[in-house]
Amino acid sequence: MKFVSNRVQARHVQQGTRIPESELVTYREAVFRGLAPDGGLYIPVDEPDMRDLFLSLSSQTTFLDIAARMSNALLGNELGLEVADRITTTAFDFSPKLNQLSDDIALLELFHGPSCAFKDFGASFLAASMSEMLSREDTRAVVLTATSGDTGSAVAHAFKDKQNIDVVILYPSGRVSPLQEKQLTTTGGNVHALEVDGSFDDCQRMVKTAFQDASLSRDVRLTSANSINLGRLLPQSFYYVYAFSRLKAAQRDKLIFCVPSGNFGNLTAGVYAWRWGLPITGFLAATNRNDVVPEYLESGVFQPRASVRTPSNAMDVGNPSNFDRLQSLFPDHQGMGTVIHGYAVSDEETIATMRRYYDERGVFIDPHTATGLFASEQTSVADVRDAGLTVVLATAHPAKFVEVVQQATGRKPAIPARLREAMHKPKVATQIAADDAELAEFLRGL
Ligand SMILES: *Cc1c(COP(=O)(O)O)cnc(C)c1O
């Protein structure tokens, strides 16, 4: 499979011309570059037909097997089947679970990985890909990333102990939750946490400056692991197929996936699975009050704006970075609207949904998943659902957001062992000022 910058693709679509070979890049190039040199996002240029593969799966097929078959179909040509297999096997020593709540709603639990959130799937596959591709060269790479919480912990766990990679994670001092800070700072080894005396915006600026620093990039091979990286995006398509394989033929009829969304990477990966032949009816994008995509689907106008804070803070995104990828798949908002429906959930509805699931069923739901459950239940989207099954992606373990869960239910969920472990380890972080030169010095000293 080859990839191209969405900007190049858009230009050729407009001019009605073919994209020349010279514009295409391999998975390897796309993964190490992150962003295309023209500032665009890499998108697949061809669409493999995997329908037969999808229909041949049974409810006994393991997630690892599904992931391996899809990686082979996507990357086997470039990397060889053996390498593609090794990447999947290294990446996934955890699996999703499908939990049917009622006749019309099921949860696809994506929080059984090391950091207890769905970002583990993408981060693990990216880490395994990079490590495998570097192993045949004699170089080290430094993964540099800024985090406001969730991404950093998934990246820290995924890259831990990778031989040829150092990871440097910048986070704003005092502005991530205590548990998130522990997850970032207790991995040790090749994972270096930098506690920045500044805001998340400062962290992002420092990372951006480092990437643009030509002299620094001669000394240090920098690469990114953020959510626009194809190495994180592609593997997120695997669990949609897994959910499909777990359902009986009658349930698959009119199947809808509801995706709690912020940067829309998770949803985009699902749309790819559909384009590659997964026979489903459509998607419901649940957002919180940061609702620029539901608004676009309604009006055809995409109006990015500053984000607002909500209880589902990993979805507090005012300018979703994967929107351009979605747009490249559809001619206009009406075309997109035939496959993707949007629904924005208020803070009160989110909290009330968490409370109701606890009171009525005794289950703890994290605030992100709660937006998905609420959106799925709404009668205004019943026409989308049309009495079929909705699979809601459960994006995080409730124990990751214990403060909000406690506010909604009055109770604390049980903490999984892997989170408890991190809480008891000592924090190891290097304090630095919000200063570009200090970061450059740290990177040179690695
Ligand atoms: C990142 C995140 C989201 C949003 O996912 P996108 O791919 O950015 O849309 C939703 N829920 C949780 C728990 C997250 O960490």
Coordinates of C-alpha atoms and ligand atoms in Angstrom, one line a residue:
M1 CA 0.0 0.0 0.0
K2 CA 1.2 3.5 -0.9
F3 CA 0.4 6.8 0.7
V4 CA 0.1 10.4 -0.4
S5 CA -0.3 13.8 1.3
N6 CA -4.0 14.7 1.3
R7 CA -3.1 18.1 -0.1
V8 CA -1.5 16.5 -3.2
Q9 CA -4.5 14.2 -3.6
A10 CA -6.9 17.2 -3.3
R11 CA -5.0 19.1 -6.0
H12 CA -5.1 16.1 -8.4
V13 CA -8.8 15.5 -7.8
Q14 CA -9.5 19.1 -8.5
Q15 CA -7.5 19.1 -11.7
G16 CA -8.8 15.7 -12.7
T17 CA -5.2 14.3 -13.1
R18 CA -3.5 11.2 -11.9
I19 CA -1.2 11.4 -8.9
P20 CA 2.3 10.7 -10.2
E21 CA 4.4 7.9 -8.7
S22 CA 6.9 10.4 -7.5
E23 CA 4.4 11.8 -5.0
L24 CA 3.7 8.4 -3.4
V25 CA 5.5 7.3 -0.2
T26 CA 5.9 4.0 1.6
Y27 CA 4.6 3.1 5.0
R28 CA 8.1 3.4 6.3
E29 CA 8.5 7.0 5.1
A30 CA 5.0 8.0 6.3
V31 CA 5.7 6.6 9.8
F32 CA 9.0 8.3 10.3
R33 CA 7.9 11.6 8.8
G34 CA 4.6 11.8 10.6
L35 CA 3.4 14.8 8.7
A36 CA 4.0 15.2 4.9
P37 CA 6.6 17.8 3.9
D38 CA 3.8 20.0 2.5
G39 CA 2.1 20.0 5.9
G40 CA -0.6 17.6 4.7
L41 CA -1.7 14.3 6.3
Y42 CA -0.7 11.0 4.7
I43 CA -3.7 9.0 3.3
P44 CA -3.8 5.6 1.6
V45 CA -3.9 6.0 -2.2
D46 CA -5.4 2.6 -2.9
E47 CA -8.2 0.7 -1.2
P48 CA -7.6 -3.0 -0.8
D49 CA -10.7 -5.1 -1.0
M50 CA -10.8 -7.2 2.1
R51 CA -14.4 -8.2 2.0
D52 CA -13.7 -11.9 1.6
L53 CA -11.3 -11.8 4.5
F54 CA -13.9 -10.1 6.7
L55 CA -16.6 -12.5 5.8
S56 CA -14.4 -15.5 6.4
L57 CA -13.8 -14.6 10.0
S58 CA -15.6 -16.5 12.8
S59 CA -16.3 -15.6 16.4
Q60 CA -13.3 -17.9 17.3
T61 CA -10.8 -15.9 15.3
T62 CA -8.5 -14.1 17.7
F63 CA -7.9 -10.4 17.6
L64 CA -4.2 -11.1 17.0
D65 CA -5.1 -13.2 14.0
I66 CA -7.4 -10.5 12.6
A67 CA -4.7 -7.9 13.1
A68 CA -2.1 -10.1 11.4
R69 CA -4.2 -10.8 8.4
M70 CA -5.1 -7.1 8.0
S71 CA -1.5 -6.0 8.4
N72 CA -0.4 -8.5 5.8
A73 CA -3.0 -7.2 3.4
L74 CA -2.0 -3.6 4.0
L75 CA 1.8 -3.8 4.6
G76 CA 2.8 -7.3 3.4
N77 CA 3.9 -6.1 0.0
E78 CA 6.3 -3.5 1.4
L79 CA 7.6 -5.2 4.5
G80 CA 7.2 -8.8 3.7
L81 CA 4.7 -11.1 5.5
E82 CA 7.2 -12.2 8.2
V83 CA 8.0 -8.6 9.3
A84 CA 4.3 -7.6 9.2
D85 CA 3.6 -10.6 11.4
R86 CA 6.3 -9.8 13.8
I87 CA 5.0 -6.2 14.2
T88 CA 1.5 -7.4 15.1
T89 CA 2.7 -10.1 17.5
T90 CA 5.0 -7.6 19.3
A91 CA 2.3 -5.0 19.4
F92 CA -0.7 -6.9 20.7
D93 CA -0.4 -8.9 23.8
F94 CA -3.8 -7.5 24.7
S95 CA -7.2 -7.7 23.0
P96 CA -10.5 -5.8 22.8
K97 CA -13.6 -7.4 24.3
L98 CA -17.2 -7.1 23.1
N99 CA -19.7 -6.7 25.9
Q100 CA -23.3 -6.8 24.8
L101 CA -25.4 -4.6 27.2
S102 CA -28.8 -5.1 25.6
D103 CA -30.5 -6.2 22.3
D104 CA -29.5 -2.9 20.7
I105 CA -26.3 -1.7 22.4
A106 CA -22.9 -3.4 22.8
L107 CA -19.7 -2.0 24.2
L108 CA -16.5 -2.6 22.4
E109 CA -14.1 -2.4 25.3
L110 CA -10.8 -1.0 24.1
F111 CA -9.2 -0.4 27.6
H112 CA -7.6 -3.7 28.3
G113 CA -4.1 -2.6 27.1
P114 CA -1.2 -1.3 29.3
S115 CA -2.5 2.3 29.8
C116 CA -6.2 1.4 29.9
A117 CA -7.3 3.4 26.9
F118 CA -7.9 2.7 23.2
K119 CA -4.7 4.7 22.3
D120 CA -2.7 1.7 23.4
F121 CA -3.7 -0.1 20.1
G122 CA -2.2 2.6 17.9
A123 CA 0.8 3.4 20.1
S124 CA 1.8 -0.2 20.4
F125 CA 1.6 -0.8 16.6
L126 CA 3.6 2.3 15.9
A127 CA 6.3 1.4 18.4
A128 CA 6.6 -2.1 17.1
S129 CA 6.7 -0.8 13.5
M130 CA 9.4 1.8 14.2
S131 CA 11.5 -0.6 16.2
E132 CA 11.3 -3.3 13.5
M133 CA 12.1 -0.9 10.7
L134 CA 15.1 0.6 12.7
S135 CA 16.4 -2.8 13.6
R136 CA 17.8 -3.3 10.0
E137 CA 19.7 0.0 10.2
D138 CA 22.3 1.0 12.7
T139 CA 20.6 4.1 13.9
R140 CA 18.7 5.3 17.0
A141 CA 15.6 7.5 16.8
V142 CA 14.2 9.8 19.4
V143 CA 10.4 10.0 19.6
L144 CA 9.5 13.5 20.8
T145 CA 6.0 14.2 22.0
A146 CA 4.0 16.6 24.1
T147 CA 1.0 15.4 26.1
S148 CA -1.9 16.8 28.1
G149 CA -2.4 13.3 29.6
D150 CA -3.8 10.3 27.7
T151 CA -1.5 10.1 24.7
G152 CA 1.7 10.3 26.7
S153 CA 0.8 7.3 28.9
A154 CA 0.0 5.1 25.9
V155 CA 3.2 6.2 24.1
A156 CA 5.3 5.6 27.3
H157 CA 4.0 2.1 27.7
A158 CA 4.3 1.2 24.0
F159 CA 7.9 2.3 23.6
K160 CA 9.2 1.0 26.9
D161 CA 12.3 -1.1 26.4
K162 CA 12.5 -0.7 22.7
Q163 CA 16.2 -1.1 21.9
N164 CA 16.8 1.5 19.3
I165 CA 14.4 4.3 20.4
D166 CA 14.5 6.9 23.1
V167 CA 11.2 8.6 24.0
V168 CA 10.9 12.1 25.3
I169 CA 7.6 13.2 26.7
L170 CA 6.9 16.8 27.6
Y171 CA 4.0 17.5 30.0
P172 CA 2.8 20.7 31.7
S173 CA 3.7 20.7 35.4
G174 CA 0.6 20.5 37.7
R175 CA -1.8 20.2 34.8
V176 CA -2.2 16.5 34.2
S177 CA -4.1 14.3 36.7
P178 CA -2.0 12.6 39.5
L179 CA -2.6 9.2 37.9
Q180 CA -1.7 10.4 34.4
E181 CA 1.5 11.9 35.8
K182 CA 2.4 8.6 37.4
Q183 CA 1.7 6.7 34.2
L184 CA 4.1 9.1 32.4
T185 CA 6.9 9.2 34.9
T186 CA 7.2 5.7 36.2
T187 CA 8.2 3.8 33.0
G188 CA 11.9 4.6 33.2
G189 CA 14.6 3.2 31.0
N190 CA 14.4 4.6 27.5
V191 CA 11.3 6.7 28.4
H192 CA 12.2 10.2 29.6
A193 CA 9.5 12.4 31.2
L194 CA 10.1 16.2 31.0
E195 CA 8.0 18.2 33.5
V196 CA 7.7 21.6 31.9
D197 CA 7.2 24.7 34.0
G198 CA 4.5 26.0 31.6
S199 CA 1.2 25.1 29.8
F200 CA 0.4 22.4 27.3
D201 CA 0.6 25.0 24.6
D202 CA 4.2 25.7 25.7
C203 CA 5.0 22.0 25.5
Q204 CA 3.6 21.9 22.0
R205 CA 5.5 24.9 20.9
M206 CA 8.8 23.5 22.2
V207 CA 8.2 20.2 20.3
K208 CA 7.4 22.1 17.2
T209 CA 10.5 24.3 17.4
A210 CA 12.7 21.3 18.0
F211 CA 11.3 19.6 14.8
Q212 CA 12.0 22.8 12.8
D213 CA 15.6 23.2 14.2
A214 CA 17.8 22.1 11.3
S215 CA 21.0 22.0 13.4
L216 CA 19.3 19.8 16.0
S217 CA 18.0 17.4 13.4
R218 CA 21.6 16.9 12.1
D219 CA 22.6 15.7 15.6
V220 CA 19.5 13.8 16.7
R221 CA 17.1 11.8 14.5
L222 CA 13.7 13.1 15.8
T223 CA 10.4 11.5 15.0
S224 CA 6.9 12.0 16.3
A225 CA 4.3 9.7 17.7
N226 CA 1.2 11.9 17.7
S227 CA -2.2 10.9 16.6
I228 CA -1.8 11.9 13.0
N229 CA 0.9 9.3 12.5
L230 CA -0.3 6.6 10.1
G231 CA 1.3 3.9 12.2
R232 CA -1.2 4.8 14.9
L233 CA -4.2 5.2 12.6
L234 CA -4.1 2.0 10.5
P235 CA -4.2 -0.5 13.4
Q236 CA -7.2 1.2 14.9
S237 CA -9.2 -0.3 12.0
F238 CA -8.5 -3.8 13.3
Y239 CA -10.9 -3.7 16.2
Y240 CA -13.9 -2.7 14.1
V241 CA -13.4 -5.9 12.2
Y242 CA -13.0 -7.8 15.5
A243 CA -16.4 -6.5 16.7
F244 CA -18.0 -7.5 13.4
S245 CA -16.5 -11.0 13.7
R246 CA -18.0 -11.4 17.2
L247 CA -21.6 -10.8 16.0
K248 CA -24.1 -13.2 14.6
A249 CA -25.3 -12.7 11.1
A250 CA -28.7 -11.3 12.3
Q251 CA -27.0 -8.7 14.5
R252 CA -24.7 -7.6 11.8
D253 CA -27.6 -6.5 9.7
K254 CA -27.8 -2.6 10.1
L255 CA -24.7 -2.5 12.3
I256 CA -23.7 1.0 13.5
F257 CA -20.5 2.0 15.2
C258 CA -20.7 4.9 17.7
V259 CA -17.4 6.5 18.3
P260 CA -16.6 9.1 21.1
S261 CA -14.5 11.5 19.1
G262 CA -12.0 14.4 19.6
N263 CA -9.4 14.4 16.9
F264 CA -11.4 11.9 14.9
G265 CA -8.6 9.4 14.4
N266 CA -10.6 6.5 15.8
L267 CA -13.5 7.3 13.6
T268 CA -11.4 7.7 10.5
A269 CA -9.9 4.3 11.1
G270 CA -13.4 2.8 11.2
V271 CA -14.3 4.5 8.0
Y272 CA -11.2 3.0 6.4
A273 CA -12.4 -0.5 7.5
W274 CA -15.7 0.2 5.8
R275 CA -14.0 1.4 2.6
W276 CA -12.0 -1.8 2.6
G277 CA -15.2 -3.9 2.6
L278 CA -16.6 -4.1 6.1
P279 CA -20.3 -4.4 5.5
I280 CA -21.9 -2.0 8.0
T281 CA -24.6 0.6 7.8
G282 CA -22.7 3.6 9.2
F283 CA -21.1 5.5 12.0
L284 CA -22.4 7.8 14.7
A285 CA -19.7 10.4 15.8
A286 CA -20.4 11.4 19.4
T287 CA -18.7 14.6 20.6
N288 CA -19.0 16.7 23.8
R289 CA -19.6 20.4 23.5
N290 CA -16.7 20.6 21.1
D291 CA -19.0 19.9 18.3
V292 CA -17.4 21.3 15.1
V293 CA -17.9 18.0 13.2
P294 CA -21.6 17.4 14.1
E295 CA -22.1 21.1 13.1
Y296 CA -20.3 20.5 9.8
L297 CA -22.5 17.5 9.0
E298 CA -25.6 19.6 9.7
S299 CA -24.6 22.8 7.9
G300 CA -21.7 22.0 5.5
V301 CA -19.6 24.7 7.2
F302 CA -16.4 23.6 9.0
Q303 CA -15.7 26.2 11.6
P304 CA -12.7 25.3 13.9
R305 CA -12.5 27.2 17.2
A306 CA -10.8 27.1 20.6
S307 CA -11.7 24.1 22.6
V308 CA -13.8 24.2 25.8
R309 CA -13.3 22.1 28.9
T310 CA -15.7 19.2 29.5
P311 CA -15.8 16.1 31.7
S312 CA -14.6 14.0 28.7
N313 CA -11.4 16.0 28.4
A314 CA -9.6 13.7 25.9
M315 CA -12.2 14.9 23.4
D316 CA -11.8 18.6 24.1
V317 CA -10.6 19.4 20.6
G318 CA -11.7 22.5 18.7
N319 CA -9.9 21.7 15.4
P320 CA -9.9 18.0 14.9
S321 CA -6.6 17.0 13.2
N322 CA -8.1 14.1 11.2
F323 CA -11.0 16.0 9.7
D324 CA -9.0 16.5 6.5
R325 CA -8.6 12.8 6.1
L326 CA -12.3 12.3 6.5
Q327 CA -13.0 15.0 4.0
S328 CA -10.7 13.4 1.4
L329 CA -13.0 10.3 1.5
F330 CA -16.2 12.1 0.6
P331 CA -17.2 14.6 -2.1
D332 CA -19.0 16.9 0.3
H333 CA -20.8 17.1 3.7
Q334 CA -23.9 15.4 2.2
G335 CA -21.8 12.5 1.0
M336 CA -20.2 12.2 4.4
G337 CA -23.6 12.5 6.0
T338 CA -24.8 9.3 4.3
V339 CA -22.2 7.3 6.3
I340 CA -21.5 9.4 9.4
H341 CA -24.0 11.0 11.7
G342 CA -23.0 13.4 14.4
Y343 CA -24.4 14.0 17.9
A344 CA -23.1 16.5 20.5
V345 CA -23.6 15.6 24.1
S346 CA -23.8 18.2 26.9
D347 CA -21.7 17.9 30.2
E348 CA -24.9 17.3 32.2
E349 CA -26.0 14.5 29.8
T350 CA -22.6 12.9 30.1
I351 CA -22.7 12.9 33.9
A352 CA -26.3 11.8 34.0
T353 CA -25.6 8.9 31.7
M354 CA -22.7 7.7 33.9
R355 CA -25.0 7.9 37.0
R356 CA -27.8 6.1 35.3
Y357 CA -25.6 3.2 34.1
Y358 CA -24.3 2.8 37.7
D359 CA -27.7 3.1 39.3
E360 CA -29.6 0.8 36.9
R361 CA -26.9 -1.7 36.0
G362 CA -24.1 -1.3 38.6
V363 CA -21.6 -0.6 35.8
F364 CA -19.0 2.2 35.8
I365 CA -18.7 4.1 32.6
D366 CA -15.9 6.6 31.8
P367 CA -17.0 10.1 30.7
H368 CA -15.9 9.6 27.0
T369 CA -17.7 6.3 26.6
A370 CA -20.7 8.0 28.3
T371 CA -21.1 10.5 25.4
G372 CA -21.2 7.5 23.0
L373 CA -23.9 5.7 25.0
F374 CA -26.0 8.8 25.3
A375 CA -25.7 9.6 21.6
S376 CA -26.7 6.0 20.7
E377 CA -29.8 6.1 22.9
Q378 CA -31.2 9.3 21.4
T379 CA -34.5 9.0 19.5
S380 CA -33.3 11.6 17.1
V381 CA -30.8 9.1 15.8
A382 CA -33.2 6.2 15.9
D383 CA -33.6 6.5 12.1
V384 CA -29.9 5.9 11.8
R385 CA -30.1 2.8 14.0
D386 CA -33.3 1.5 12.5
A387 CA -33.6 -1.2 15.1
G388 CA -30.2 -2.6 14.4
L389 CA -27.3 -3.0 16.8
T390 CA -25.1 -0.1 17.8
V391 CA -21.6 -0.9 19.0
V392 CA -20.3 1.9 21.2
L393 CA -16.5 2.1 21.4
A394 CA -15.5 2.2 25.1
T395 CA -12.4 4.3 24.8
A396 CA -11.1 4.3 28.4
H397 CA -11.3 2.4 31.6
P398 CA -13.5 4.2 34.2
A399 CA -10.7 4.0 36.8
K400 CA -8.6 6.4 34.6
F401 CA -11.1 9.1 35.3
V402 CA -11.9 8.4 38.9
E403 CA -12.6 12.0 39.8
V404 CA -15.4 12.4 37.3
V405 CA -16.8 8.9 37.9
Q406 CA -17.0 9.6 41.6
Q407 CA -18.7 12.9 41.0
A408 CA -21.3 11.1 38.9
T409 CA -21.9 8.0 40.9
G410 CA -20.7 8.8 44.4
R411 CA -18.4 5.7 44.2
K412 CA -14.9 4.9 43.1
P413 CA -14.4 2.1 40.6
A414 CA -11.9 -0.6 41.3
I415 CA -8.5 0.2 40.0
P416 CA -7.0 -2.4 37.7
A417 CA -3.6 -3.9 38.9
R418 CA -1.6 -2.3 36.1
L419 CA -2.8 1.2 37.1
R420 CA -2.3 0.5 40.8
E421 CA 1.3 -0.6 40.1
A422 CA 2.1 2.8 38.5
M423 CA 0.6 4.7 41.4
H424 CA 3.0 3.0 43.8
K425 CA 6.2 3.6 41.8
P426 CA 8.3 6.7 42.5
K427 CA 7.9 9.5 39.9
V428 CA 11.0 10.2 37.9
A429 CA 10.9 13.4 35.8
T430 CA 13.4 16.0 34.7
Q431 CA 12.2 19.6 35.4
I432 CA 12.8 22.0 32.7
A433 CA 11.7 25.6 31.9
A434 CA 9.4 26.3 29.0
D435 CA 12.5 27.1 26.9
D436 CA 13.4 25.8 23.5
A437 CA 17.1 25.9 24.1
E438 CA 16.8 23.8 27.3
L439 CA 14.9 21.2 25.3
A440 CA 17.5 21.1 22.5
E441 CA 20.3 20.7 25.1
F442 CA 18.4 17.8 26.8
L443 CA 17.9 16.1 23.4
R444 CA 21.6 16.4 22.4
G445 CA 22.6 15.0 25.8
L446 CA 20.6 11.7 25.4
Ligands
LIG1 C1 -8.1 10.3 22.6 C2 -9.4 9.9 23.2 C3 -10.6 10.0 22.5 C4 -10.8 10.7 21.2 O1 -10.2 9.9 20.2 P1 -9.9 10.6 18.7 O2 -9.3 9.5 17.9 O3 -9.0 11.7 19.0 O4 -11.2 11.0 18.2 C5 -11.8 9.5 23.1 N1 -11.7 8.9 24.4 C6 -10.5 8.8 25.0 C7 -10.5 8.1 26.4 C8 -9.3 9.2 24.5 O5 -8.2 9.1 25.2

